[in-house]
Short mmCIF file of C-alpha atoms and ligand atoms in Angstrom, two decimals:
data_model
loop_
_atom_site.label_atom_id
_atom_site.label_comp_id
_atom_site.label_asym_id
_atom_site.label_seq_id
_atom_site.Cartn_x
_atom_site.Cartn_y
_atom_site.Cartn_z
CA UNK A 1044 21.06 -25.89 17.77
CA UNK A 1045 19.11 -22.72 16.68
CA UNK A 1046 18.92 -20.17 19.86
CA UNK A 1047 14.90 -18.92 20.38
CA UNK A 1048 14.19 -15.89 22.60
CA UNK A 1049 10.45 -15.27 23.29
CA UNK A 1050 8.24 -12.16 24.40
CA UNK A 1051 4.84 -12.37 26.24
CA UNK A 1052 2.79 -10.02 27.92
CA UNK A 1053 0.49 -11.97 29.99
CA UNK A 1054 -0.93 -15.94 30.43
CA UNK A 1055 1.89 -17.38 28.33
CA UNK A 1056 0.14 -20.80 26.98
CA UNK A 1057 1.77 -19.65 23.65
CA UNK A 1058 5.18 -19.42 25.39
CA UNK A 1059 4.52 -23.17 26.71
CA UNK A 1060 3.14 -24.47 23.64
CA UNK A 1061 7.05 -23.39 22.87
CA UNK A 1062 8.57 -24.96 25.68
CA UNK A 1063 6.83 -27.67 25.43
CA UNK A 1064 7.28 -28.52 21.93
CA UNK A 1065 10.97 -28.07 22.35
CA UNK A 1066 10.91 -30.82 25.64
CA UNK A 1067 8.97 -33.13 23.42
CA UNK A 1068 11.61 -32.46 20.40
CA UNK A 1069 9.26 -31.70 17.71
CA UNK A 1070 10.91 -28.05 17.75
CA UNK A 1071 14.86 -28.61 17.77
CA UNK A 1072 15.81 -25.22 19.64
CA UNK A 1073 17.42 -23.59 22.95
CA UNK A 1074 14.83 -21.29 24.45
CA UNK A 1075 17.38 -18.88 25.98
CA UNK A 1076 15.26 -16.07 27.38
CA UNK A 1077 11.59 -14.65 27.93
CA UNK A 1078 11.46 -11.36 27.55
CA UNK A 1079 8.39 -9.28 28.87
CA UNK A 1080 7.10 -6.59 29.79
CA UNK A 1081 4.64 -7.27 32.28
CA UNK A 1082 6.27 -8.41 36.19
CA UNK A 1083 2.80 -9.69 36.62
CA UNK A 1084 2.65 -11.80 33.94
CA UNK A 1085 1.68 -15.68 33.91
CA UNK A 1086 4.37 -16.15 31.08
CA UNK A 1087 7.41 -15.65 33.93
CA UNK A 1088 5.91 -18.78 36.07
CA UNK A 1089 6.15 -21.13 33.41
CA UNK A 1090 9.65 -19.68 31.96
CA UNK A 1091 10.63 -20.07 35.21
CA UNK A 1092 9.78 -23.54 35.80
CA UNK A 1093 11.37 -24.38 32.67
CA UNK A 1094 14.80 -23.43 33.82
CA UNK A 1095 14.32 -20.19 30.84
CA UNK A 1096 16.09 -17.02 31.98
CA UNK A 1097 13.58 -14.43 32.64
CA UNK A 1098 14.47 -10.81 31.47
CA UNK A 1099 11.51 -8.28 32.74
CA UNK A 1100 10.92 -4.92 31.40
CA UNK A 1101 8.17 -2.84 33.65
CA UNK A 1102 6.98 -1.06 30.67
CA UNK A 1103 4.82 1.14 33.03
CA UNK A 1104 8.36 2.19 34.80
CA UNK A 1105 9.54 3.74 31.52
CA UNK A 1106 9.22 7.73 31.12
CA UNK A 1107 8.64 7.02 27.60
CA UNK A 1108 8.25 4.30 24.62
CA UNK A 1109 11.35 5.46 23.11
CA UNK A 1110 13.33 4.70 27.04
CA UNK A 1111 11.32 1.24 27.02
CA UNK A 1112 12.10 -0.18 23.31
CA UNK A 1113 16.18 1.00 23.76
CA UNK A 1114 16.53 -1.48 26.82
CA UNK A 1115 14.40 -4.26 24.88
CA UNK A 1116 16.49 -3.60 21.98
CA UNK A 1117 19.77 -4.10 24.25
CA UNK A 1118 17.79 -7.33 25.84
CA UNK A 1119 17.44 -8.92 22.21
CA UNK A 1120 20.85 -8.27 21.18
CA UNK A 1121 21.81 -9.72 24.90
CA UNK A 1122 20.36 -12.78 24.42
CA UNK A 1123 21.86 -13.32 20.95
CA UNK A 1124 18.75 -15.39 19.84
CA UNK A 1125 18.80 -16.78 16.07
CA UNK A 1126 14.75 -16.50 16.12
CA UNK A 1127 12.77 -13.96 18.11
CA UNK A 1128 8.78 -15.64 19.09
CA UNK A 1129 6.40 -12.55 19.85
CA UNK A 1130 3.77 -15.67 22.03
CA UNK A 1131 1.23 -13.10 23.33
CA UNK A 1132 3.05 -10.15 23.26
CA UNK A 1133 0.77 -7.25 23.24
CA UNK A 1134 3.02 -4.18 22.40
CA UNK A 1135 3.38 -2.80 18.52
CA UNK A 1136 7.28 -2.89 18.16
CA UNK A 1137 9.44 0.12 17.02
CA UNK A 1138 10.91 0.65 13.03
CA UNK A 1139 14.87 0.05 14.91
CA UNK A 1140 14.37 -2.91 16.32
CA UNK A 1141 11.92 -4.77 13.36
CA UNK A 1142 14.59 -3.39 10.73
CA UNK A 1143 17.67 -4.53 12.81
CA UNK A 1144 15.90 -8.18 13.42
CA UNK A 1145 14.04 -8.35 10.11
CA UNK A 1146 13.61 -11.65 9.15
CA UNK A 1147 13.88 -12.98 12.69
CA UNK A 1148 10.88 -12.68 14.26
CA UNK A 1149 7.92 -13.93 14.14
CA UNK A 1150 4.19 -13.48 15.62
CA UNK A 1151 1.47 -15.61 16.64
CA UNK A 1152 -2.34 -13.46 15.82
CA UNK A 1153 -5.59 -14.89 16.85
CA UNK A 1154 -7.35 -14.06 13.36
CA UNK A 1155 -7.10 -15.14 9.53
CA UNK A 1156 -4.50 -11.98 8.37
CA UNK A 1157 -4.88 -9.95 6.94
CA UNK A 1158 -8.46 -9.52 8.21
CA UNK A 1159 -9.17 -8.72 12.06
CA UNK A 1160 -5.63 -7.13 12.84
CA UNK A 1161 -4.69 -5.23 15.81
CA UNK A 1162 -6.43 -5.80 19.24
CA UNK A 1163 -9.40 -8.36 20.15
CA UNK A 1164 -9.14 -9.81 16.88
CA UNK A 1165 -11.79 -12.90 18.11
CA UNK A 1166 -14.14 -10.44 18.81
CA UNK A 1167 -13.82 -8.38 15.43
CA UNK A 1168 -14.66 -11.80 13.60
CA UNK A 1169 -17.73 -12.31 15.35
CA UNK A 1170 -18.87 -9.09 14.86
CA UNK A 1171 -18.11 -8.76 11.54
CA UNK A 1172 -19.95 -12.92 10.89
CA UNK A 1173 -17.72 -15.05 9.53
CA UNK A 1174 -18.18 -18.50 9.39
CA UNK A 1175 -14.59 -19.23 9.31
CA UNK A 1176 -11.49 -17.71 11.91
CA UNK A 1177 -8.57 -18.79 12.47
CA UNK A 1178 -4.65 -17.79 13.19
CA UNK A 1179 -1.84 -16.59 11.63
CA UNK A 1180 1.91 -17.34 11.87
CA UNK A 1181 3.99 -14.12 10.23
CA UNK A 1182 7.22 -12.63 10.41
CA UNK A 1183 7.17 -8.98 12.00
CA UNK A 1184 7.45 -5.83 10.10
CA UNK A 1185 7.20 -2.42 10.33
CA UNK A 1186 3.57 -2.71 10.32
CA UNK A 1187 0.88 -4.21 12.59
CA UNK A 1188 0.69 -7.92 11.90
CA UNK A 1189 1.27 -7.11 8.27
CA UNK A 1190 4.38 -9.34 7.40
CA UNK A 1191 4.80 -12.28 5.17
CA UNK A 1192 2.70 -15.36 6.71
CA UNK A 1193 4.23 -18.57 7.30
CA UNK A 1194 1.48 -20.42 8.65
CA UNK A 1195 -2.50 -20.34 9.26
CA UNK A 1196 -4.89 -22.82 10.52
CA UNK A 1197 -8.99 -22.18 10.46
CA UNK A 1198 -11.49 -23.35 12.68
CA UNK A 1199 -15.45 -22.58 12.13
CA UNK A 1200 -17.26 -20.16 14.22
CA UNK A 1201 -20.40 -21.76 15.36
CA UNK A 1202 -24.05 -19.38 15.69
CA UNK A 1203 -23.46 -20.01 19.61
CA UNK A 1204 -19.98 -18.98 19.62
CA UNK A 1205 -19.08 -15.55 21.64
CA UNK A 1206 -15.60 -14.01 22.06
CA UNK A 1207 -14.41 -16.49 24.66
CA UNK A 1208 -15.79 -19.63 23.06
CA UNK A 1209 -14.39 -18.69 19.37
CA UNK A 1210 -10.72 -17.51 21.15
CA UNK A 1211 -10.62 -20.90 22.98
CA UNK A 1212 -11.04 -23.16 19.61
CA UNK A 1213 -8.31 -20.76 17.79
CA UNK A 1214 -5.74 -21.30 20.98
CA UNK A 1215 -5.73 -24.99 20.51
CA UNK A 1216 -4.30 -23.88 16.81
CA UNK A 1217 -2.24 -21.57 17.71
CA UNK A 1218 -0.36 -23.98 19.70
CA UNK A 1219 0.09 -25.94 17.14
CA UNK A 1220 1.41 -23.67 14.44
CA UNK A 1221 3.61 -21.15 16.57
CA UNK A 1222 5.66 -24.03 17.20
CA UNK A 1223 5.33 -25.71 13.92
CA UNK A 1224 6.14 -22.38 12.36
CA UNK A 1225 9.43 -22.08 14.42
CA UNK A 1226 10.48 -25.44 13.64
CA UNK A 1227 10.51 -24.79 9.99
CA UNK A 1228 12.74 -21.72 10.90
CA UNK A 1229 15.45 -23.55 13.18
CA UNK A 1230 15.26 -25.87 9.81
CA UNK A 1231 15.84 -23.32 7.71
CA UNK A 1232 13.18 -24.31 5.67
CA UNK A 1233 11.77 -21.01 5.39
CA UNK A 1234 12.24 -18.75 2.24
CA UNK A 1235 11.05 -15.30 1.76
CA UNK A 1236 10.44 -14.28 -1.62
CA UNK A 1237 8.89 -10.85 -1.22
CA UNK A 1238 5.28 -10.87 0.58
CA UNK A 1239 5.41 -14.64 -0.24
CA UNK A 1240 6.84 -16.98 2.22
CA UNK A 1241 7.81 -20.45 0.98
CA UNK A 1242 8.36 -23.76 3.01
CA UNK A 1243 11.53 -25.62 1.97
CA UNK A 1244 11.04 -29.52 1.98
CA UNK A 1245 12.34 -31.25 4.91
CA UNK A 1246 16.35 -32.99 4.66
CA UNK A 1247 16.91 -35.88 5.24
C1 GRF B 1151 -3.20 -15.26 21.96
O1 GRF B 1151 -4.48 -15.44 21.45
C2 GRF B 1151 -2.32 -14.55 20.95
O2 GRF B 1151 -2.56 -14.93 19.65
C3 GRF B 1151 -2.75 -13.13 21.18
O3 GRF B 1151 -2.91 -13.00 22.56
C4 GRF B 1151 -3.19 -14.29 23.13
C5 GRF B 1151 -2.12 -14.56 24.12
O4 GRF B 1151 -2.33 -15.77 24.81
N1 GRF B 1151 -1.81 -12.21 20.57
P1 GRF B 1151 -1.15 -16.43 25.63
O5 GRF B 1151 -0.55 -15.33 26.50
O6 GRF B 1151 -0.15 -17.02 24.69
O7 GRF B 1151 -1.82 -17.48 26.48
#
């Protein structure tokens, strides 16, 4: 059984989408730890009621960014996850740790990559009109939400749509794919070929 650590920085229906999918058994996995680094954040309540080790990191008790990332980099290795799930997690992470777990984690972003990355991308694709938005599965890189995508899903944007209405419609996707996308990896049905990211048929 594949080992699945996940970070979240606030509400945490991504991280229960997780949870949940592994209690159902749709996603074969441990989740061994959440890591965050909020104390306030939503996410620890429903780790916690999951039985899910909780490992917080008061990123606003740090001196600096470089002080924060070396004690999340010692939390990852601690928690010796196969598969690191960034479910809401709001911080860009540092070249050491994305080289060191390259190929290992993956994000969850509320837009159709690569348009609308970086914050409030909802918001961006109603500004900018499209008819169509969406979310994005993709493994983490040095970059922000630049690394080869597993999944995406698409959902319409409607004339009355704001923000809030248009982010609501993509969360009922995202909790699909996150899960679905971390599936495929405790699988290992996932192959990387460059930029390109191909899905391995199921075994029997
Ligand atoms: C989600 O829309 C996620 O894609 C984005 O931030 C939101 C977090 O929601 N990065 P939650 O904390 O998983 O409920």
């Amino acid at each position: 059984m594949k080992r699945i650590a996940v970070l979240a920085s606030g509400r945490g229906s991504n991280v229960q989408a997780v949870i949940d999918a592994i209690s159902a058994g749709t996603l074969r996995a441990e989740c061994v730890r959440l890591i965050t680094d909020n104390p306030d954040a939503h996410a620890i309540m429903r780790a916690g009621r999951a039985g899910v080790p909780v490992t917080v990191l008061d990123y606003a008790s740090y001196a600096s960014k470089e002080a924060y990332e070396a004690d999340l980099f010692a939390a990852m290795t601690d928690c010796r996850a196969d598969l690191f799930v960034l479910a809401g997690y709001m911080r860009i992470i540092g070249q050491a740790i994305t080289d060191t777990f390259a190929g290992r984690m993956i994000n969850i972003h509320p837009a159709l990559l690569p348009a609308f990355a970086g914050l409030h991308a909802q918001r961006q694709a109603i500004d900018y009109g499209v008819k169509v938005a969406g979310c994005t599965v993709h493994f983490v890189d040095g970059g922000m939400d630049s690394g080869p995508i597993i999944l995406q899903a698409c959902v319409p944007v409607l004339e009355t749509d704001d923000e809030n209405s248009l982010a609501e419609r993509i969360l009922v996707e995202e909790h699909r794919i996150l899960p679905a996308a971390a599936a495929l990896f405790c699988e290992e049905r996932i192959a990387i070929e460059g930029r390109r990211v191909r899905i391995l048929p199921a075994r029997d």
